[in-house]
Amino acid sequence: LLVADRVEVTSRRAGTEAASTWSSDGLGTYTIQPAALADAPARGTRVLLHLKEDAASYTESFTVERTIKTQSGHVPEPADMSDGLQAIFLSNRATLLRFVAARGAGDDAEDVLQELWIKVAAAPAGPIASPLSYLFRAAENLMRDRHRASRQAILRDHAWEETHSPAAPGISDAPSGERLLIAREELARIEAALAAIGERARDIFRLHRIEGMAQRDIATRMGVSLSTVESDMRKAYRAVMEAREGAE
């Protein structure tokens, strides 16, 4: 009930034709009502959460699987969701976080890990010989991409300073038409991609990536939960990555 306005638990006892639904809004009361067999599970129990508006991230597999892994760690037989790459990622998340932090991610380590998760989730199904090694290589590649992007940003800043310094006699200080066209096209693609994900997600992305505001501060400023900010950041990263990959 921390993330839901109402919880409904419908159970069907083995070997019977009777089912019941327990329901509560977490305000101190609950109800138990007979459930129609058509609405009940064939066996066992079904839990239905009516999520709060600021808990939308719990509809995403990343958040759900991470929560299950964390909360089932004390159980003798932990929940087994998948034998695939995503399960390996979740079970080694803390190690991967330390790995990218040690390679210069610093305060952006969580952001790097979110980018890695997006790539893992989008990876084609199929066996991987050494899944953990694959994840570390992917994380290393992401860090190289970030370092490369950082160097390019420094070069762009240097170029900007040069274009705003007095030009040498007889030499134009304006960037070439081709460079301007490429930059404008890339900016237009990214702006369109961000516009498509919704105003809130776009604003959260700009506050974090452009203004440098911490995600927790963004959550306070916008009156939403931290999980909502994380969810919108993943959505924005995915949109930007797809826009860039589409151009390539």
JSON list of C-alpha atoms in Angstrom, two decimals:
[
{"chain": "A", "resi": 1, "resn": "LEU", "atom": "CA", "xyz": [0.00, 0.00, 0.00]},
{"chain": "A", "resi": 2, "resn": "LEU", "atom": "CA", "xyz": [3.01, 2.28, -0.13]},
{"chain": "A", "resi": 3, "resn": "VAL", "atom": "CA", "xyz": [2.61, 2.39, -3.90]},
{"chain": "A", "resi": 4, "resn": "ALA", "atom": "CA", "xyz": [-1.07, 1.47, -4.34]},
{"chain": "A", "resi": 5, "resn": "ASP", "atom": "CA", "xyz": [-4.40, 3.10, -3.46]},
{"chain": "A", "resi": 6, "resn": "ARG", "atom": "CA", "xyz": [-6.01, -0.32, -3.18]},
{"chain": "A", "resi": 7, "resn": "VAL", "atom": "CA", "xyz": [-4.85, -3.93, -3.04]},
{"chain": "A", "resi": 8, "resn": "GLU", "atom": "CA", "xyz": [-7.03, -6.88, -4.02]},
{"chain": "A", "resi": 9, "resn": "VAL", "atom": "CA", "xyz": [-6.01, -10.47, -3.25]},
{"chain": "A", "resi": 10, "resn": "THR", "atom": "CA", "xyz": [-8.07, -13.19, -4.91]},
{"chain": "A", "resi": 11, "resn": "SER", "atom": "CA", "xyz": [-7.49, -16.80, -3.84]},
{"chain": "A", "resi": 12, "resn": "ARG", "atom": "CA", "xyz": [-8.95, -20.13, -4.85]},
{"chain": "A", "resi": 13, "resn": "ARG", "atom": "CA", "xyz": [-8.48, -23.03, -2.51]},
{"chain": "A", "resi": 14, "resn": "ALA", "atom": "CA", "xyz": [-7.17, -26.19, -4.14]},
{"chain": "A", "resi": 15, "resn": "GLY", "atom": "CA", "xyz": [-9.81, -28.83, -4.77]},
{"chain": "A", "resi": 16, "resn": "THR", "atom": "CA", "xyz": [-12.77, -26.47, -4.27]},
{"chain": "A", "resi": 17, "resn": "GLU", "atom": "CA", "xyz": [-15.08, -24.42, -6.45]},
{"chain": "A", "resi": 18, "resn": "ALA", "atom": "CA", "xyz": [-15.00, -21.43, -4.10]},
{"chain": "A", "resi": 19, "resn": "ALA", "atom": "CA", "xyz": [-12.89, -18.27, -4.38]},
{"chain": "A", "resi": 20, "resn": "SER", "atom": "CA", "xyz": [-12.66, -15.11, -2.27]},
{"chain": "A", "resi": 21, "resn": "THR", "atom": "CA", "xyz": [-11.29, -11.60, -2.72]},
{"chain": "A", "resi": 22, "resn": "TRP", "atom": "CA", "xyz": [-9.65, -9.67, 0.11]},
{"chain": "A", "resi": 23, "resn": "SER", "atom": "CA", "xyz": [-9.58, -5.91, -0.52]},
{"chain": "A", "resi": 24, "resn": "SER", "atom": "CA", "xyz": [-8.18, -2.94, 1.41]},
{"chain": "A", "resi": 25, "resn": "ASP", "atom": "CA", "xyz": [-7.25, 0.69, 0.86]},
{"chain": "A", "resi": 26, "resn": "GLY", "atom": "CA", "xyz": [-4.79, 0.62, 3.75]},
{"chain": "A", "resi": 27, "resn": "LEU", "atom": "CA", "xyz": [-6.82, 2.98, 5.93]},
{"chain": "A", "resi": 28, "resn": "GLY", "atom": "CA", "xyz": [-7.48, 0.42, 8.64]},
{"chain": "A", "resi": 29, "resn": "THR", "atom": "CA", "xyz": [-10.31, -1.63, 7.19]},
{"chain": "A", "resi": 30, "resn": "TYR", "atom": "CA", "xyz": [-10.70, -4.44, 4.68]},
{"chain": "A", "resi": 31, "resn": "THR", "atom": "CA", "xyz": [-13.40, -6.54, 3.10]},
{"chain": "A", "resi": 32, "resn": "ILE", "atom": "CA", "xyz": [-13.65, -10.20, 2.12]},
{"chain": "A", "resi": 33, "resn": "GLN", "atom": "CA", "xyz": [-16.15, -11.06, -0.59]},
{"chain": "A", "resi": 34, "resn": "PRO", "atom": "CA", "xyz": [-16.90, -14.20, -2.61]},
{"chain": "A", "resi": 35, "resn": "ALA", "atom": "CA", "xyz": [-15.30, -14.03, -6.06]},
{"chain": "A", "resi": 36, "resn": "ALA", "atom": "CA", "xyz": [-16.77, -15.34, -9.29]},
{"chain": "A", "resi": 37, "resn": "LEU", "atom": "CA", "xyz": [-14.83, -18.37, -10.52]},
{"chain": "A", "resi": 38, "resn": "ALA", "atom": "CA", "xyz": [-14.44, -16.71, -13.92]},
{"chain": "A", "resi": 39, "resn": "ASP", "atom": "CA", "xyz": [-12.53, -13.86, -12.24]},
{"chain": "A", "resi": 40, "resn": "ALA", "atom": "CA", "xyz": [-10.44, -16.10, -9.98]},
{"chain": "A", "resi": 41, "resn": "PRO", "atom": "CA", "xyz": [-7.16, -17.83, -10.81]},
{"chain": "A", "resi": 42, "resn": "ALA", "atom": "CA", "xyz": [-7.41, -21.51, -11.71]},
{"chain": "A", "resi": 43, "resn": "ARG", "atom": "CA", "xyz": [-5.27, -22.20, -8.66]},
{"chain": "A", "resi": 44, "resn": "GLY", "atom": "CA", "xyz": [-3.32, -20.25, -6.07]},
{"chain": "A", "resi": 45, "resn": "THR", "atom": "CA", "xyz": [-3.52, -16.50, -5.49]},
{"chain": "A", "resi": 46, "resn": "ARG", "atom": "CA", "xyz": [-3.58, -13.37, -7.63]},
{"chain": "A", "resi": 47, "resn": "VAL", "atom": "CA", "xyz": [-2.59, -9.97, -6.20]},
{"chain": "A", "resi": 48, "resn": "LEU", "atom": "CA", "xyz": [-3.89, -6.85, -7.97]},
{"chain": "A", "resi": 49, "resn": "LEU", "atom": "CA", "xyz": [-2.41, -3.44, -7.16]},
{"chain": "A", "resi": 50, "resn": "HIS", "atom": "CA", "xyz": [-4.24, -0.25, -8.10]},
{"chain": "A", "resi": 51, "resn": "LEU", "atom": "CA", "xyz": [-1.11, 1.89, -8.35]},
{"chain": "A", "resi": 52, "resn": "LYS", "atom": "CA", "xyz": [-0.89, 5.47, -7.20]},
{"chain": "A", "resi": 53, "resn": "GLU", "atom": "CA", "xyz": [-0.31, 8.11, -9.86]},
{"chain": "A", "resi": 54, "resn": "ASP", "atom": "CA", "xyz": [3.32, 8.67, -8.85]},
{"chain": "A", "resi": 55, "resn": "ALA", "atom": "CA", "xyz": [4.14, 4.93, -8.81]},
{"chain": "A", "resi": 56, "resn": "ALA", "atom": "CA", "xyz": [3.97, 4.31, -12.56]},
{"chain": "A", "resi": 57, "resn": "SER", "atom": "CA", "xyz": [7.51, 2.92, -12.58]},
{"chain": "A", "resi": 58, "resn": "TYR", "atom": "CA", "xyz": [6.18, -0.24, -10.94]},
{"chain": "A", "resi": 59, "resn": "THR", "atom": "CA", "xyz": [4.63, -1.18, -14.28]},
{"chain": "A", "resi": 60, "resn": "GLU", "atom": "CA", "xyz": [8.15, -1.54, -15.71]},
{"chain": "A", "resi": 61, "resn": "SER", "atom": "CA", "xyz": [9.95, -4.85, -15.57]},
{"chain": "A", "resi": 62, "resn": "PHE", "atom": "CA", "xyz": [13.20, -3.27, -14.32]},
{"chain": "A", "resi": 63, "resn": "THR", "atom": "CA", "xyz": [11.58, -1.87, -11.16]},
{"chain": "A", "resi": 64, "resn": "VAL", "atom": "CA", "xyz": [9.44, -4.94, -10.51]},
{"chain": "A", "resi": 65, "resn": "GLU", "atom": "CA", "xyz": [12.30, -7.41, -10.93]},
{"chain": "A", "resi": 66, "resn": "ARG", "atom": "CA", "xyz": [14.69, -5.31, -8.85]},
{"chain": "A", "resi": 67, "resn": "THR", "atom": "CA", "xyz": [12.09, -5.07, -6.05]},
{"chain": "A", "resi": 68, "resn": "ILE", "atom": "CA", "xyz": [11.39, -8.81, -6.12]},
{"chain": "A", "resi": 69, "resn": "LYS", "atom": "CA", "xyz": [15.09, -9.64, -6.05]},
{"chain": "A", "resi": 70, "resn": "THR", "atom": "CA", "xyz": [15.66, -7.28, -3.12]},
{"chain": "A", "resi": 71, "resn": "GLN", "atom": "CA", "xyz": [12.66, -8.32, -1.06]},
{"chain": "A", "resi": 72, "resn": "SER", "atom": "CA", "xyz": [13.04, -12.07, -1.66]},
{"chain": "A", "resi": 73, "resn": "GLY", "atom": "CA", "xyz": [16.69, -12.23, -0.67]},
{"chain": "A", "resi": 74, "resn": "HIS", "atom": "CA", "xyz": [15.85, -13.57, 2.81]},
{"chain": "A", "resi": 75, "resn": "VAL", "atom": "CA", "xyz": [13.64, -16.36, 1.44]},
{"chain": "A", "resi": 76, "resn": "PRO", "atom": "CA", "xyz": [15.32, -19.83, 1.35]},
{"chain": "A", "resi": 77, "resn": "GLU", "atom": "CA", "xyz": [14.09, -20.25, -2.24]},
{"chain": "A", "resi": 78, "resn": "PRO", "atom": "CA", "xyz": [14.34, -16.79, -3.83]},
{"chain": "A", "resi": 79, "resn": "ALA", "atom": "CA", "xyz": [11.92, -15.83, -6.61]},
{"chain": "A", "resi": 80, "resn": "ASP", "atom": "CA", "xyz": [13.16, -17.12, -9.97]},
{"chain": "A", "resi": 81, "resn": "MET", "atom": "CA", "xyz": [11.95, -14.75, -12.71]},
{"chain": "A", "resi": 82, "resn": "SER", "atom": "CA", "xyz": [14.23, -15.63, -15.56]},
{"chain": "A", "resi": 83, "resn": "ASP", "atom": "CA", "xyz": [17.45, -17.44, -16.41]},
{"chain": "A", "resi": 84, "resn": "GLY", "atom": "CA", "xyz": [18.31, -14.78, -18.97]},
{"chain": "A", "resi": 85, "resn": "LEU", "atom": "CA", "xyz": [20.59, -11.80, -19.15]},
{"chain": "A", "resi": 86, "resn": "GLN", "atom": "CA", "xyz": [18.20, -9.56, -17.22]},
{"chain": "A", "resi": 87, "resn": "ALA", "atom": "CA", "xyz": [18.28, -11.89, -14.23]},
{"chain": "A", "resi": 88, "resn": "ILE", "atom": "CA", "xyz": [22.10, -11.89, -14.27]},
{"chain": "A", "resi": 89, "resn": "PHE", "atom": "CA", "xyz": [22.05, -8.09, -14.41]},
{"chain": "A", "resi": 90, "resn": "LEU", "atom": "CA", "xyz": [19.71, -7.83, -11.41]},
{"chain": "A", "resi": 91, "resn": "SER", "atom": "CA", "xyz": [21.63, -10.31, -9.29]},
{"chain": "A", "resi": 92, "resn": "ASN", "atom": "CA", "xyz": [24.91, -8.44, -9.95]},
{"chain": "A", "resi": 93, "resn": "ARG", "atom": "CA", "xyz": [23.53, -4.89, -9.94]},
{"chain": "A", "resi": 94, "resn": "ALA", "atom": "CA", "xyz": [25.55, -3.73, -6.91]},
{"chain": "A", "resi": 95, "resn": "THR", "atom": "CA", "xyz": [28.79, -5.07, -8.39]},
{"chain": "A", "resi": 96, "resn": "LEU", "atom": "CA", "xyz": [28.10, -3.42, -11.75]},
{"chain": "A", "resi": 97, "resn": "LEU", "atom": "CA", "xyz": [27.33, -0.14, -9.98]},
{"chain": "A", "resi": 98, "resn": "ARG", "atom": "CA", "xyz": [30.69, -0.21, -8.19]},
{"chain": "A", "resi": 99, "resn": "PHE", "atom": "CA", "xyz": [32.38, -1.14, -11.47]},
{"chain": "A", "resi": 100, "resn": "VAL", "atom": "CA", "xyz": [31.13, 1.91, -13.40]},
{"chain": "A", "resi": 101, "resn": "ALA", "atom": "CA", "xyz": [31.68, 4.19, -10.40]},
{"chain": "A", "resi": 102, "resn": "ALA", "atom": "CA", "xyz": [35.31, 3.09, -10.20]},
{"chain": "A", "resi": 103, "resn": "ARG", "atom": "CA", "xyz": [35.76, 3.89, -13.89]},
{"chain": "A", "resi": 104, "resn": "GLY", "atom": "CA", "xyz": [34.83, 7.52, -13.51]},
{"chain": "A", "resi": 105, "resn": "ALA", "atom": "CA", "xyz": [31.03, 7.54, -13.50]},
{"chain": "A", "resi": 106, "resn": "GLY", "atom": "CA", "xyz": [30.94, 9.12, -10.05]},
{"chain": "A", "resi": 107, "resn": "ASP", "atom": "CA", "xyz": [27.52, 10.55, -9.22]},
{"chain": "A", "resi": 108, "resn": "ASP", "atom": "CA", "xyz": [26.30, 9.44, -12.66]},
{"chain": "A", "resi": 109, "resn": "ALA", "atom": "CA", "xyz": [26.82, 5.74, -11.90]},
{"chain": "A", "resi": 110, "resn": "GLU", "atom": "CA", "xyz": [23.07, 5.14, -11.55]},
{"chain": "A", "resi": 111, "resn": "ASP", "atom": "CA", "xyz": [22.48, 6.84, -14.91]},
{"chain": "A", "resi": 112, "resn": "VAL", "atom": "CA", "xyz": [25.08, 4.63, -16.57]},
{"chain": "A", "resi": 113, "resn": "LEU", "atom": "CA", "xyz": [23.46, 1.56, -15.06]},
{"chain": "A", "resi": 114, "resn": "GLN", "atom": "CA", "xyz": [20.07, 2.67, -16.37]},
{"chain": "A", "resi": 115, "resn": "GLU", "atom": "CA", "xyz": [21.55, 2.97, -19.86]},
{"chain": "A", "resi": 116, "resn": "LEU", "atom": "CA", "xyz": [23.03, -0.50, -19.47]},
{"chain": "A", "resi": 117, "resn": "TRP", "atom": "CA", "xyz": [19.66, -1.90, -18.40]},
{"chain": "A", "resi": 118, "resn": "ILE", "atom": "CA", "xyz": [17.99, -0.40, -21.48]},
{"chain": "A", "resi": 119, "resn": "LYS", "atom": "CA", "xyz": [20.55, -2.13, -23.68]},
{"chain": "A", "resi": 120, "resn": "VAL", "atom": "CA", "xyz": [20.13, -5.42, -21.81]},
{"chain": "A", "resi": 121, "resn": "ALA", "atom": "CA", "xyz": [16.35, -5.27, -22.05]},
{"chain": "A", "resi": 122, "resn": "ALA", "atom": "CA", "xyz": [16.58, -4.60, -25.79]},
{"chain": "A", "resi": 123, "resn": "ALA", "atom": "CA", "xyz": [19.15, -7.33, -26.45]},
{"chain": "A", "resi": 124, "resn": "PRO", "atom": "CA", "xyz": [17.90, -10.14, -28.73]},
{"chain": "A", "resi": 125, "resn": "ALA", "atom": "CA", "xyz": [16.98, -13.37, -27.00]},
{"chain": "A", "resi": 126, "resn": "GLY", "atom": "CA", "xyz": [19.48, -16.18, -27.22]},
{"chain": "A", "resi": 127, "resn": "PRO", "atom": "CA", "xyz": [22.22, -17.90, -25.25]},
{"chain": "A", "resi": 128, "resn": "ILE", "atom": "CA", "xyz": [25.31, -15.92, -24.20]},
{"chain": "A", "resi": 129, "resn": "ALA", "atom": "CA", "xyz": [28.40, -17.91, -23.35]},
{"chain": "A", "resi": 130, "resn": "SER", "atom": "CA", "xyz": [29.55, -15.70, -20.45]},
{"chain": "A", "resi": 131, "resn": "PRO", "atom": "CA", "xyz": [26.65, -13.40, -19.49]},
{"chain": "A", "resi": 132, "resn": "LEU", "atom": "CA", "xyz": [28.40, -11.69, -16.60]},
{"chain": "A", "resi": 133, "resn": "SER", "atom": "CA", "xyz": [31.49, -10.96, -18.70]},
{"chain": "A", "resi": 134, "resn": "TYR", "atom": "CA", "xyz": [29.16, -9.67, -21.42]},
{"chain": "A", "resi": 135, "resn": "LEU", "atom": "CA", "xyz": [27.60, -7.22, -18.94]},
{"chain": "A", "resi": 136, "resn": "PHE", "atom": "CA", "xyz": [30.97, -5.96, -17.74]},
{"chain": "A", "resi": 137, "resn": "ARG", "atom": "CA", "xyz": [32.11, -5.44, -21.34]},
{"chain": "A", "resi": 138, "resn": "ALA", "atom": "CA", "xyz": [28.90, -3.60, -22.12]},
{"chain": "A", "resi": 139, "resn": "ALA", "atom": "CA", "xyz": [29.39, -1.39, -19.05]},
{"chain": "A", "resi": 140, "resn": "GLU", "atom": "CA", "xyz": [33.00, -0.71, -20.09]},
{"chain": "A", "resi": 141, "resn": "ASN", "atom": "CA", "xyz": [31.82, 0.27, -23.58]},
{"chain": "A", "resi": 142, "resn": "LEU", "atom": "CA", "xyz": [29.24, 2.62, -22.12]},
{"chain": "A", "resi": 143, "resn": "MET", "atom": "CA", "xyz": [31.91, 4.34, -20.04]},
{"chain": "A", "resi": 144, "resn": "ARG", "atom": "CA", "xyz": [34.11, 4.70, -23.12]},
{"chain": "A", "resi": 145, "resn": "ASP", "atom": "CA", "xyz": [31.19, 6.27, -24.98]},
{"chain": "A", "resi": 146, "resn": "ARG", "atom": "CA", "xyz": [30.65, 8.71, -22.12]},
{"chain": "A", "resi": 147, "resn": "HIS", "atom": "CA", "xyz": [34.34, 9.64, -21.99]},
{"chain": "A", "resi": 148, "resn": "ARG", "atom": "CA", "xyz": [34.30, 10.12, -25.76]},
{"chain": "A", "resi": 149, "resn": "ALA", "atom": "CA", "xyz": [31.21, 12.30, -25.50]},
{"chain": "A", "resi": 150, "resn": "SER", "atom": "CA", "xyz": [32.86, 14.30, -22.74]},
{"chain": "A", "resi": 151, "resn": "ARG", "atom": "CA", "xyz": [35.93, 14.90, -24.89]},
{"chain": "A", "resi": 152, "resn": "GLN", "atom": "CA", "xyz": [33.72, 15.93, -27.79]},
{"chain": "A", "resi": 153, "resn": "ALA", "atom": "CA", "xyz": [31.91, 18.37, -25.51]},
{"chain": "A", "resi": 154, "resn": "ILE", "atom": "CA", "xyz": [35.26, 19.91, -24.52]},
{"chain": "A", "resi": 155, "resn": "LEU", "atom": "CA", "xyz": [36.19, 20.21, -28.18]},
{"chain": "A", "resi": 156, "resn": "ARG", "atom": "CA", "xyz": [32.82, 21.82, -28.94]},
{"chain": "A", "resi": 157, "resn": "ASP", "atom": "CA", "xyz": [33.35, 24.31, -26.11]},
{"chain": "A", "resi": 158, "resn": "HIS", "atom": "CA", "xyz": [36.80, 25.07, -27.45]},
{"chain": "A", "resi": 159, "resn": "ALA", "atom": "CA", "xyz": [35.41, 25.53, -30.94]},
{"chain": "A", "resi": 160, "resn": "TRP", "atom": "CA", "xyz": [32.70, 27.81, -29.56]},
{"chain": "A", "resi": 161, "resn": "GLU", "atom": "CA", "xyz": [35.32, 29.96, -27.81]},
{"chain": "A", "resi": 162, "resn": "GLU", "atom": "CA", "xyz": [37.27, 30.18, -31.03]},
{"chain": "A", "resi": 163, "resn": "THR", "atom": "CA", "xyz": [34.23, 31.24, -33.01]},
{"chain": "A", "resi": 164, "resn": "HIS", "atom": "CA", "xyz": [33.52, 33.97, -30.46]},
{"chain": "A", "resi": 165, "resn": "SER", "atom": "CA", "xyz": [37.07, 35.27, -30.35]},
{"chain": "A", "resi": 166, "resn": "PRO", "atom": "CA", "xyz": [38.29, 37.88, -32.82]},
{"chain": "A", "resi": 167, "resn": "ALA", "atom": "CA", "xyz": [38.82, 36.29, -36.21]},
{"chain": "A", "resi": 168, "resn": "ALA", "atom": "CA", "xyz": [42.16, 36.32, -37.93]},
{"chain": "A", "resi": 169, "resn": "PRO", "atom": "CA", "xyz": [42.34, 38.82, -40.77]},
{"chain": "A", "resi": 170, "resn": "GLY", "atom": "CA", "xyz": [40.90, 37.35, -43.96]},
{"chain": "A", "resi": 171, "resn": "ILE", "atom": "CA", "xyz": [39.54, 34.21, -42.23]},
{"chain": "A", "resi": 172, "resn": "SER", "atom": "CA", "xyz": [35.86, 33.72, -41.48]},
{"chain": "A", "resi": 173, "resn": "ASP", "atom": "CA", "xyz": [35.09, 32.72, -37.88]},
{"chain": "A", "resi": 174, "resn": "ALA", "atom": "CA", "xyz": [31.68, 31.24, -38.76]},
{"chain": "A", "resi": 175, "resn": "PRO", "atom": "CA", "xyz": [31.21, 27.45, -38.68]},
{"chain": "A", "resi": 176, "resn": "SER", "atom": "CA", "xyz": [30.76, 25.79, -42.05]},
{"chain": "A", "resi": 177, "resn": "GLY", "atom": "CA", "xyz": [27.29, 25.43, -43.51]},
{"chain": "A", "resi": 178, "resn": "GLU", "atom": "CA", "xyz": [27.60, 21.66, -43.43]},
{"chain": "A", "resi": 179, "resn": "ARG", "atom": "CA", "xyz": [28.43, 21.59, -39.73]},
{"chain": "A", "resi": 180, "resn": "LEU", "atom": "CA", "xyz": [25.52, 23.88, -38.95]},
{"chain": "A", "resi": 181, "resn": "LEU", "atom": "CA", "xyz": [23.13, 21.72, -40.96]},
{"chain": "A", "resi": 182, "resn": "ILE", "atom": "CA", "xyz": [24.27, 18.49, -39.26]},
{"chain": "A", "resi": 183, "resn": "ALA", "atom": "CA", "xyz": [24.01, 20.06, -35.80]},
{"chain": "A", "resi": 184, "resn": "ARG", "atom": "CA", "xyz": [20.56, 21.47, -36.49]},
{"chain": "A", "resi": 185, "resn": "GLU", "atom": "CA", "xyz": [19.28, 18.15, -37.86]},
{"chain": "A", "resi": 186, "resn": "GLU", "atom": "CA", "xyz": [20.58, 16.23, -34.84]},
{"chain": "A", "resi": 187, "resn": "LEU", "atom": "CA", "xyz": [19.09, 18.78, -32.44]},
{"chain": "A", "resi": 188, "resn": "ALA", "atom": "CA", "xyz": [15.74, 18.60, -34.25]},
{"chain": "A", "resi": 189, "resn": "ARG", "atom": "CA", "xyz": [15.70, 14.78, -34.01]},
{"chain": "A", "resi": 190, "resn": "ILE", "atom": "CA", "xyz": [16.46, 14.82, -30.30]},
{"chain": "A", "resi": 191, "resn": "GLU", "atom": "CA", "xyz": [13.93, 17.59, -29.60]},
{"chain": "A", "resi": 192, "resn": "ALA", "atom": "CA", "xyz": [11.24, 15.65, -31.47]},
{"chain": "A", "resi": 193, "resn": "ALA", "atom": "CA", "xyz": [12.09, 12.47, -29.59]},
{"chain": "A", "resi": 194, "resn": "LEU", "atom": "CA", "xyz": [11.89, 14.25, -26.22]},
{"chain": "A", "resi": 195, "resn": "ALA", "atom": "CA", "xyz": [8.65, 15.97, -27.18]},
{"chain": "A", "resi": 196, "resn": "ALA", "atom": "CA", "xyz": [7.08, 12.59, -27.92]},
{"chain": "A", "resi": 197, "resn": "ILE", "atom": "CA", "xyz": [7.67, 11.22, -24.41]},
{"chain": "A", "resi": 198, "resn": "GLY", "atom": "CA", "xyz": [5.59, 13.89, -22.68]},
{"chain": "A", "resi": 199, "resn": "GLU", "atom": "CA", "xyz": [6.19, 17.22, -20.98]},
{"chain": "A", "resi": 200, "resn": "ARG", "atom": "CA", "xyz": [7.05, 15.88, -17.51]},
{"chain": "A", "resi": 201, "resn": "ALA", "atom": "CA", "xyz": [9.65, 13.37, -18.73]},
{"chain": "A", "resi": 202, "resn": "ARG", "atom": "CA", "xyz": [11.17, 15.99, -21.04]},
{"chain": "A", "resi": 203, "resn": "ASP", "atom": "CA", "xyz": [11.44, 18.54, -18.21]},
{"chain": "A", "resi": 204, "resn": "ILE", "atom": "CA", "xyz": [12.98, 15.98, -15.86]},
{"chain": "A", "resi": 205, "resn": "PHE", "atom": "CA", "xyz": [15.58, 15.05, -18.48]},
{"chain": "A", "resi": 206, "resn": "ARG", "atom": "CA", "xyz": [16.52, 18.70, -19.05]},
{"chain": "A", "resi": 207, "resn": "LEU", "atom": "CA", "xyz": [16.76, 19.48, -15.35]},
{"chain": "A", "resi": 208, "resn": "HIS", "atom": "CA", "xyz": [19.08, 16.52, -14.78]},
{"chain": "A", "resi": 209, "resn": "ARG", "atom": "CA", "xyz": [21.20, 16.44, -17.93]},
{"chain": "A", "resi": 210, "resn": "ILE", "atom": "CA", "xyz": [21.33, 20.14, -18.82]},
{"chain": "A", "resi": 211, "resn": "GLU", "atom": "CA", "xyz": [20.96, 21.97, -15.51]},
{"chain": "A", "resi": 212, "resn": "GLY", "atom": "CA", "xyz": [22.76, 19.27, -13.52]},
{"chain": "A", "resi": 213, "resn": "MET", "atom": "CA", "xyz": [20.08, 18.89, -10.85]},
{"chain": "A", "resi": 214, "resn": "ALA", "atom": "CA", "xyz": [20.15, 15.71, -8.76]},
{"chain": "A", "resi": 215, "resn": "GLN", "atom": "CA", "xyz": [17.27, 13.30, -9.29]},
{"chain": "A", "resi": 216, "resn": "ARG", "atom": "CA", "xyz": [16.15, 13.52, -5.66]},
{"chain": "A", "resi": 217, "resn": "ASP", "atom": "CA", "xyz": [16.00, 17.33, -5.90]},
{"chain": "A", "resi": 218, "resn": "ILE", "atom": "CA", "xyz": [14.02, 17.05, -9.12]},
{"chain": "A", "resi": 219, "resn": "ALA", "atom": "CA", "xyz": [11.49, 14.78, -7.38]},
{"chain": "A", "resi": 220, "resn": "THR", "atom": "CA", "xyz": [11.06, 17.37, -4.60]},
{"chain": "A", "resi": 221, "resn": "ARG", "atom": "CA", "xyz": [10.77, 20.27, -7.02]},
{"chain": "A", "resi": 222, "resn": "MET", "atom": "CA", "xyz": [8.18, 18.56, -9.23]},
{"chain": "A", "resi": 223, "resn": "GLY", "atom": "CA", "xyz": [6.23, 16.91, -6.42]},
{"chain": "A", "resi": 224, "resn": "VAL", "atom": "CA", "xyz": [6.69, 13.34, -7.63]},
{"chain": "A", "resi": 225, "resn": "SER", "atom": "CA", "xyz": [8.39, 10.26, -6.24]},
{"chain": "A", "resi": 226, "resn": "LEU", "atom": "CA", "xyz": [12.03, 9.41, -6.91]},
{"chain": "A", "resi": 227, "resn": "SER", "atom": "CA", "xyz": [10.91, 6.26, -8.72]},
{"chain": "A", "resi": 228, "resn": "THR", "atom": "CA", "xyz": [8.86, 8.42, -11.10]},
{"chain": "A", "resi": 229, "resn": "VAL", "atom": "CA", "xyz": [11.92, 10.55, -11.85]},
{"chain": "A", "resi": 230, "resn": "GLU", "atom": "CA", "xyz": [13.98, 7.41, -12.49]},
{"chain": "A", "resi": 231, "resn": "SER", "atom": "CA", "xyz": [11.27, 6.01, -14.76]},
{"chain": "A", "resi": 232, "resn": "ASP", "atom": "CA", "xyz": [11.04, 9.24, -16.79]},
{"chain": "A", "resi": 233, "resn": "MET", "atom": "CA", "xyz": [14.84, 9.41, -17.06]},
{"chain": "A", "resi": 234, "resn": "ARG", "atom": "CA", "xyz": [14.93, 5.90, -18.51]},
{"chain": "A", "resi": 235, "resn": "LYS", "atom": "CA", "xyz": [12.20, 6.86, -20.95]},
{"chain": "A", "resi": 236, "resn": "ALA", "atom": "CA", "xyz": [14.14, 9.98, -22.02]},
{"chain": "A", "resi": 237, "resn": "TYR", "atom": "CA", "xyz": [17.45, 8.11, -22.37]},
{"chain": "A", "resi": 238, "resn": "ARG", "atom": "CA", "xyz": [15.74, 5.51, -24.53]},
{"chain": "A", "resi": 239, "resn": "ALA", "atom": "CA", "xyz": [14.20, 8.22, -26.73]},
{"chain": "A", "resi": 240, "resn": "VAL", "atom": "CA", "xyz": [17.54, 10.02, -27.21]},
{"chain": "A", "resi": 241, "resn": "MET", "atom": "CA", "xyz": [19.39, 6.78, -27.94]},
{"chain": "A", "resi": 242, "resn": "GLU", "atom": "CA", "xyz": [16.80, 5.74, -30.51]},
{"chain": "A", "resi": 243, "resn": "ALA", "atom": "CA", "xyz": [16.95, 9.16, -32.16]},
{"chain": "A", "resi": 244, "resn": "ARG", "atom": "CA", "xyz": [20.73, 8.97, -32.48]},
{"chain": "A", "resi": 245, "resn": "GLU", "atom": "CA", "xyz": [20.73, 5.37, -33.65]},
{"chain": "A", "resi": 246, "resn": "GLY", "atom": "CA", "xyz": [18.08, 6.22, -36.23]},
{"chain": "A", "resi": 247, "resn": "ALA", "atom": "CA", "xyz": [20.35, 8.89, -37.66]},
{"chain": "A", "resi": 248, "resn": "GLU", "atom": "CA", "xyz": [23.23, 6.47, -37.96]}
]
